[in-house]
């Protein structure tokens, strides 16, 4: 059975299709009595409005856009992104907004998606995730006139949004490992160019330098393959690190597996830390010391900031609750202790 259309409603009401459009979209041009009659017929026929079509006629899309530079396969293993999306959707559900989610391979493709969404009025605003150094997206959404909020790792007054203090917990983590006697710490980071990668690098280096600790940094891509590969490389060094810090749980668990394959006991011979907590961190053996954050709350806070901007009341970025170090069985004293 085909869906009812505005033409069907117009025929039943004995009015023009334009009058039906005005009534359904809440626009002036029809009387209150006619508007109620048209709405009643629409309900009777089970009419469902087409979002993009309404947007092209000036109605709000009641949709927020989020573009992620990730493959759909990567999203299935990344706890951070899944929890972030869950928090965003929970915040949007209250006022009746939907989330439009798209995966892309790079910034040019993300810019194209933003331009298309804006031109077709498919979204009322967008969330920008994983800020870059000198991020071009912030100026681009401004030129489009598209309300936006930033999900970031540092305060940025160019856009509303939510940010967390990656520097604070990175320094706490360095202090924890140095306090256990470790003098060579390795870090398996996320991709270069991301703002949070640079912030964590700098914080760990600064804290380590203050304590006379050597730091080795290699670049991963958040996948288990890269975590395993880099772990083998690091543990094959002539002067191998005695502690390795991974930017997410997936790489850390892969590193734990490699340590076992090489016959290294954790934490007796190697300490491991994940900079992202998840249930998996607590069920592996030994449970992983990890940085715990309220990621869903982080996403909800950013979504609330975007909704305020859409309503014409943008505010300054709000700091999310910071990460806390959950010390578990995967970190221990330097092997010589």
CSV table of C-alpha atoms in Angstrom, one decimal:
chain,number,residue,atom,x,y,z
A,1,UNK,CA,0.0,0.0,0.0
A,2,UNK,CA,1.6,3.3,-1.1
A,3,UNK,CA,2.3,6.1,1.4
A,4,UNK,CA,-0.1,9.0,1.4
A,5,UNK,CA,1.2,12.2,-0.2
A,6,UNK,CA,0.4,15.9,0.1
A,7,UNK,CA,-1.5,15.6,-3.2
A,8,UNK,CA,-3.8,13.0,-1.5
A,9,UNK,CA,-4.4,15.4,1.4
A,10,UNK,CA,-5.1,18.3,-0.9
A,11,UNK,CA,-7.6,16.2,-3.0
A,12,UNK,CA,-9.5,15.1,0.2
A,13,UNK,CA,-9.5,18.6,1.7
A,14,UNK,CA,-10.5,20.3,-1.6
A,15,UNK,CA,-7.6,22.7,-1.5
A,16,UNK,CA,-4.4,23.3,-3.3
A,17,UNK,CA,-1.2,21.4,-2.6
A,18,UNK,CA,0.5,24.7,-1.6
A,19,UNK,CA,-2.1,25.2,1.1
A,20,UNK,CA,-1.4,21.7,2.4
A,21,UNK,CA,2.3,22.5,2.5
A,22,UNK,CA,1.7,25.7,4.4
A,23,UNK,CA,-0.4,23.9,6.9
A,24,UNK,CA,1.9,21.0,7.5
A,25,UNK,CA,5.0,23.2,7.7
A,26,UNK,CA,3.4,25.6,10.1
A,27,UNK,CA,3.8,28.5,7.7
A,28,UNK,CA,1.4,31.5,7.4
A,29,UNK,CA,-1.1,31.6,4.5
A,30,UNK,CA,-3.9,29.4,5.7
A,31,UNK,CA,-6.5,30.0,8.4
A,32,UNK,CA,-6.4,28.2,11.8
A,33,UNK,CA,-9.6,26.3,10.9
A,34,UNK,CA,-8.2,25.1,7.6
A,35,UNK,CA,-4.9,24.2,9.2
A,36,UNK,CA,-6.6,22.0,11.8
A,37,UNK,CA,-8.7,20.3,9.1
A,38,UNK,CA,-5.7,19.6,6.9
A,39,UNK,CA,-3.7,18.2,9.9
A,40,UNK,CA,-6.7,16.0,10.8
A,41,UNK,CA,-6.9,14.6,7.3
A,42,UNK,CA,-3.1,14.0,7.3
A,43,UNK,CA,-3.4,12.0,10.5
A,44,UNK,CA,-6.4,10.0,9.1
A,45,UNK,CA,-4.4,9.1,6.0
A,46,UNK,CA,-1.3,8.2,8.0
A,47,UNK,CA,0.8,10.8,6.2
A,48,UNK,CA,4.5,10.8,7.1
A,49,UNK,CA,6.5,13.9,6.2
A,50,UNK,CA,9.7,13.5,4.2
A,51,UNK,CA,12.5,15.2,6.2
A,52,UNK,CA,14.6,16.5,3.3
A,53,UNK,CA,11.5,17.8,1.5
A,54,UNK,CA,10.4,19.7,4.6
A,55,UNK,CA,13.8,21.1,5.0
A,56,UNK,CA,13.8,22.4,1.5
A,57,UNK,CA,10.6,24.3,2.2
A,58,UNK,CA,12.1,26.0,5.3
A,59,UNK,CA,11.1,23.6,8.0
A,60,UNK,CA,13.6,22.4,10.6
A,61,UNK,CA,15.2,19.0,9.9
A,62,UNK,CA,15.4,18.2,13.6
A,63,UNK,CA,18.5,16.3,12.8
A,64,UNK,CA,22.1,16.7,14.0
A,65,UNK,CA,25.0,15.5,11.8
A,66,UNK,CA,28.2,13.6,12.9
A,67,UNK,CA,30.9,12.6,10.5
A,68,UNK,CA,33.6,10.2,11.7
A,69,UNK,CA,36.9,9.6,10.0
A,70,UNK,CA,36.6,5.9,10.6
A,71,UNK,CA,35.6,2.7,8.7
A,72,UNK,CA,32.4,1.0,9.7
A,73,UNK,CA,34.6,-2.0,10.7
A,74,UNK,CA,36.7,0.2,13.0
A,75,UNK,CA,33.5,1.4,14.8
A,76,UNK,CA,32.6,-2.1,15.8
A,77,UNK,CA,35.7,-2.4,18.0
A,78,UNK,CA,36.2,1.2,19.2
A,79,UNK,CA,34.4,1.5,22.5
A,80,UNK,CA,35.1,5.3,22.7
A,81,UNK,CA,33.1,6.1,19.6
A,82,UNK,CA,30.2,3.8,20.4
A,83,UNK,CA,29.9,5.2,23.9
A,84,UNK,CA,30.2,8.8,22.5
A,85,UNK,CA,27.4,8.1,20.0
A,86,UNK,CA,25.2,6.6,22.7
A,87,UNK,CA,25.6,9.7,24.8
A,88,UNK,CA,24.8,12.0,21.9
A,89,UNK,CA,21.7,10.1,20.9
A,90,UNK,CA,20.5,10.0,24.5
A,91,UNK,CA,20.7,13.8,24.7
A,92,UNK,CA,19.0,14.3,21.3
A,93,UNK,CA,16.1,12.0,22.1
A,94,UNK,CA,14.6,14.3,24.7
A,95,UNK,CA,13.8,17.2,22.3
A,96,UNK,CA,13.1,14.8,19.4
A,97,UNK,CA,16.2,15.2,17.3
A,98,UNK,CA,17.7,12.4,15.2
A,99,UNK,CA,21.4,11.7,14.5
A,100,UNK,CA,22.7,11.5,11.0
A,101,UNK,CA,26.0,9.5,11.1
A,102,UNK,CA,28.4,9.1,8.2
A,103,UNK,CA,31.9,7.5,8.0
A,104,UNK,CA,34.5,9.0,5.7
A,105,UNK,CA,38.1,8.4,4.8
A,106,UNK,CA,39.5,11.9,5.1
A,107,UNK,CA,38.9,15.6,5.8
A,108,UNK,CA,38.1,16.6,2.1
A,109,UNK,CA,35.3,14.0,2.1
A,110,UNK,CA,34.0,15.2,5.5
A,111,UNK,CA,33.9,18.8,4.1
A,112,UNK,CA,31.9,17.5,1.1
A,113,UNK,CA,29.4,15.9,3.4
A,114,UNK,CA,29.0,19.1,5.4
A,115,UNK,CA,28.4,21.1,2.2
A,116,UNK,CA,25.9,18.6,1.0
A,117,UNK,CA,24.0,18.5,4.3
A,118,UNK,CA,24.0,22.3,4.4
A,119,UNK,CA,22.8,22.7,0.8
A,120,UNK,CA,20.0,20.2,1.2
A,121,UNK,CA,19.2,21.4,4.7
A,122,UNK,CA,19.3,17.8,5.9
A,123,UNK,CA,20.7,18.8,9.3
A,124,UNK,CA,20.2,21.7,11.7
A,125,UNK,CA,23.8,21.5,12.9
A,126,UNK,CA,26.9,19.3,13.1
A,127,UNK,CA,29.2,17.9,15.8
A,128,UNK,CA,32.9,18.0,14.9
A,129,UNK,CA,34.9,15.2,16.4
A,130,UNK,CA,38.7,14.5,16.7
A,131,UNK,CA,40.0,18.1,16.3
A,132,UNK,CA,43.1,18.5,14.2
A,133,UNK,CA,46.0,20.9,14.6
A,134,UNK,CA,45.0,23.9,12.5
A,135,UNK,CA,41.6,22.2,11.8
A,136,UNK,CA,40.0,23.6,8.6
A,137,UNK,CA,36.5,22.3,9.5
A,138,UNK,CA,35.9,25.1,12.1
A,139,UNK,CA,36.2,27.9,9.6
A,140,UNK,CA,34.4,25.8,6.9
A,141,UNK,CA,31.2,25.3,8.9
A,142,UNK,CA,31.2,29.0,9.8
A,143,UNK,CA,31.3,29.9,6.1
A,144,UNK,CA,28.3,27.5,5.5
A,145,UNK,CA,26.4,29.2,8.3
A,146,UNK,CA,26.0,25.8,9.9
A,147,UNK,CA,25.7,25.7,13.7
A,148,UNK,CA,28.4,23.4,15.1
A,149,UNK,CA,29.9,22.2,18.3
A,150,UNK,CA,33.3,20.7,19.0
A,151,UNK,CA,34.1,17.5,20.8
A,152,UNK,CA,37.7,18.2,21.8
A,153,UNK,CA,40.7,17.9,24.1
A,154,UNK,CA,41.3,21.5,24.8
A,155,UNK,CA,39.3,24.7,25.3
A,156,UNK,CA,38.6,26.4,21.9
A,157,UNK,CA,36.5,29.6,22.0
A,158,UNK,CA,35.7,29.5,18.3
A,159,UNK,CA,32.9,27.0,18.8
A,160,UNK,CA,30.7,25.8,21.6
A,161,UNK,CA,31.1,22.2,22.7
A,162,UNK,CA,32.7,19.9,25.2
A,163,UNK,CA,36.4,19.4,26.0
A,164,UNK,CA,38.3,17.2,28.4
A,165,UNK,CA,41.7,17.8,30.1
A,166,UNK,CA,43.9,15.2,28.4
A,167,UNK,CA,47.0,16.9,29.8
A,168,UNK,CA,46.0,16.4,33.4
A,169,UNK,CA,45.5,12.7,33.4
A,170,UNK,CA,48.5,12.2,31.1
A,171,UNK,CA,50.7,13.8,33.7
A,172,UNK,CA,49.1,11.7,36.5
A,173,UNK,CA,49.8,8.6,34.4
A,174,UNK,CA,53.5,9.5,33.9
A,175,UNK,CA,53.8,10.1,37.7
A,176,UNK,CA,52.3,6.7,38.5
A,177,UNK,CA,54.7,4.8,36.3
A,178,UNK,CA,57.7,6.9,37.3
A,179,UNK,CA,56.7,6.3,41.0
A,180,UNK,CA,56.9,2.5,40.3
A,181,UNK,CA,60.5,3.0,39.2
A,182,UNK,CA,60.1,2.8,35.4
A,183,UNK,CA,62.8,4.8,33.6
A,184,UNK,CA,61.9,4.0,30.0
A,185,UNK,CA,58.2,4.3,29.0
A,186,UNK,CA,56.9,3.8,25.5
A,187,UNK,CA,53.7,5.3,24.1
A,188,UNK,CA,51.7,3.8,21.2
A,189,UNK,CA,49.6,6.8,20.2
A,190,UNK,CA,46.8,7.4,17.7
A,191,UNK,CA,47.5,9.0,14.3
A,192,UNK,CA,49.7,12.1,14.0
A,193,UNK,CA,47.9,15.4,13.4
A,194,UNK,CA,45.1,14.9,15.9
A,195,UNK,CA,45.0,17.5,18.6
A,196,UNK,CA,44.6,15.0,21.5
A,197,UNK,CA,47.6,13.1,20.2
A,198,UNK,CA,49.8,16.2,20.4
A,199,UNK,CA,48.5,17.1,23.8
A,200,UNK,CA,49.1,13.7,25.3
A,201,UNK,CA,52.6,13.5,23.7
A,202,UNK,CA,53.6,16.8,25.2
A,203,UNK,CA,52.1,16.1,28.6
A,204,UNK,CA,53.9,12.7,28.9
A,205,UNK,CA,57.2,14.1,27.6
A,206,UNK,CA,57.1,17.1,30.1
A,207,UNK,CA,56.1,14.9,33.1
A,208,UNK,CA,58.8,12.3,32.1
A,209,UNK,CA,61.5,14.9,31.7
A,210,UNK,CA,60.8,16.3,35.2
A,211,UNK,CA,61.4,12.8,36.6
A,212,UNK,CA,64.4,11.8,34.4
A,213,UNK,CA,62.3,9.2,32.5
A,214,UNK,CA,63.0,8.3,28.9
A,215,UNK,CA,60.0,8.4,26.5
A,216,UNK,CA,59.7,6.5,23.1
A,217,UNK,CA,56.6,7.4,21.0
A,218,UNK,CA,55.3,5.4,18.0
A,219,UNK,CA,52.2,6.1,16.0
A,220,UNK,CA,49.3,3.5,15.8
A,221,UNK,CA,45.9,3.7,14.3
A,222,UNK,CA,43.7,2.4,17.1
A,223,UNK,CA,43.5,-1.1,15.6
A,224,UNK,CA,44.7,-4.3,17.3
A,225,UNK,CA,47.0,-5.0,14.3
A,226,UNK,CA,48.9,-1.8,14.9
A,227,UNK,CA,49.0,-2.3,18.7
A,228,UNK,CA,50.5,-5.8,18.2
A,229,UNK,CA,53.0,-4.7,15.5
A,230,UNK,CA,54.3,-1.8,17.5
A,231,UNK,CA,54.6,-3.8,20.7
A,232,UNK,CA,56.8,-6.4,18.9
A,233,UNK,CA,59.0,-3.5,17.6
A,234,UNK,CA,59.3,-1.9,21.1
A,235,UNK,CA,60.0,-5.1,22.9
A,236,UNK,CA,62.7,-6.0,20.3
A,237,UNK,CA,64.7,-2.8,21.1
A,238,UNK,CA,68.1,-3.3,22.6
A,239,UNK,CA,67.0,-1.2,25.6
A,240,UNK,CA,63.3,-2.1,25.6
A,241,UNK,CA,60.8,-0.1,27.7
A,242,UNK,CA,59.5,-1.6,30.9
A,243,UNK,CA,56.1,0.1,30.6
A,244,UNK,CA,54.0,0.7,27.5
A,245,UNK,CA,51.0,3.2,27.3
A,246,UNK,CA,48.4,2.7,24.6
A,247,UNK,CA,46.0,5.3,23.3
A,248,UNK,CA,43.0,2.9,23.4
A,249,UNK,CA,41.9,-0.4,24.9
A,250,UNK,CA,42.1,-2.4,21.6
A,251,UNK,CA,45.8,-1.7,21.1
A,252,UNK,CA,46.5,-2.3,24.8
A,253,UNK,CA,44.8,-5.7,24.7
A,254,UNK,CA,46.7,-6.6,21.6
A,255,UNK,CA,49.9,-5.6,23.3
A,256,UNK,CA,49.1,-7.7,26.3
A,257,UNK,CA,48.7,-10.7,23.9
A,258,UNK,CA,52.1,-10.0,22.3
A,259,UNK,CA,53.8,-9.8,25.7
A,260,UNK,CA,52.4,-13.3,26.5
A,261,UNK,CA,53.5,-14.7,23.2
A,262,UNK,CA,57.1,-13.4,23.9
A,263,UNK,CA,57.0,-15.0,27.4
A,264,UNK,CA,57.0,-11.7,29.3
A,265,UNK,CA,55.0,-11.6,32.5
A,266,UNK,CA,52.7,-8.6,33.1
A,267,UNK,CA,53.3,-6.7,35.3
A,268,UNK,CA,56.4,-8.5,36.7
A,269,UNK,CA,58.4,-7.8,33.5
A,270,UNK,CA,56.3,-5.3,31.7
A,271,UNK,CA,53.6,-2.8,32.8
A,272,UNK,CA,50.8,-2.0,30.4
A,273,UNK,CA,48.3,0.9,30.5
A,274,UNK,CA,45.3,1.7,28.3
A,275,UNK,CA,44.3,5.4,27.9
A,276,UNK,CA,40.7,4.2,27.3
A,277,UNK,CA,38.8,2.1,29.7
A,278,UNK,CA,36.2,-0.6,28.7
A,279,UNK,CA,34.7,-3.8,30.1
A,280,UNK,CA,37.4,-5.7,28.1
A,281,UNK,CA,40.1,-4.0,30.2
A,282,UNK,CA,38.6,-5.6,33.3
A,283,UNK,CA,38.1,-9.1,32.1
A,284,UNK,CA,41.5,-9.8,30.5
A,285,UNK,CA,44.3,-11.3,32.7
A,286,UNK,CA,45.7,-9.3,34.4
A,287,UNK,CA,43.0,-6.5,34.3
A,288,UNK,CA,44.4,-3.4,32.6
A,289,UNK,CA,45.3,-0.2,34.4
A,290,UNK,CA,43.3,2.3,32.4
A,291,UNK,CA,42.1,5.9,32.2
A,292,UNK,CA,38.4,6.0,32.9
A,293,UNK,CA,36.2,8.7,31.5
A,294,UNK,CA,32.4,9.2,31.3
A,295,UNK,CA,32.5,9.1,27.5
A,296,UNK,CA,28.7,8.9,27.1
A,297,UNK,CA,28.4,12.0,29.4
A,298,UNK,CA,31.0,13.7,27.2
A,299,UNK,CA,28.9,13.1,24.1
A,300,UNK,CA,25.7,14.2,25.8
A,301,UNK,CA,27.4,17.5,27.0
A,302,UNK,CA,28.6,18.3,23.4
A,303,UNK,CA,25.1,17.5,22.0
A,304,UNK,CA,23.4,19.8,24.5
A,305,UNK,CA,25.8,22.6,23.6
A,306,UNK,CA,25.0,22.1,19.9
A,307,UNK,CA,21.2,22.2,20.6
A,308,UNK,CA,21.7,25.5,22.4
A,309,UNK,CA,23.6,26.9,19.4
A,310,UNK,CA,20.8,25.7,17.0
A,311,UNK,CA,18.3,27.6,19.2
A,312,UNK,CA,20.5,30.7,18.8
A,313,UNK,CA,22.0,30.6,22.3
A,314,UNK,CA,25.6,29.3,21.8
A,315,UNK,CA,27.8,29.3,24.9
A,316,UNK,CA,31.4,28.8,25.6
A,317,UNK,CA,32.9,25.3,25.6
A,318,UNK,CA,32.1,23.3,28.7
A,319,UNK,CA,34.7,21.0,30.4
A,320,UNK,CA,33.6,17.4,30.8
A,321,UNK,CA,34.5,15.5,33.9
A,322,UNK,CA,38.2,14.6,33.6
A,323,UNK,CA,39.7,11.2,33.3
A,324,UNK,CA,40.8,9.2,36.4
A,325,UNK,CA,43.5,6.6,36.5
A,326,UNK,CA,42.0,3.1,37.5
A,327,UNK,CA,45.0,1.2,38.8
A,328,UNK,CA,44.6,-2.5,38.2
A,329,UNK,CA,46.8,-5.6,37.9
A,330,UNK,CA,48.7,-4.7,34.7
A,331,UNK,CA,51.1,-2.1,36.3
A,332,UNK,CA,53.7,-2.9,38.8
A,333,UNK,CA,57.3,-2.0,39.9
A,334,UNK,CA,60.2,-1.9,37.6
A,335,UNK,CA,61.5,-5.4,37.0
A,336,UNK,CA,64.7,-4.7,38.9
A,337,UNK,CA,62.8,-3.5,42.0
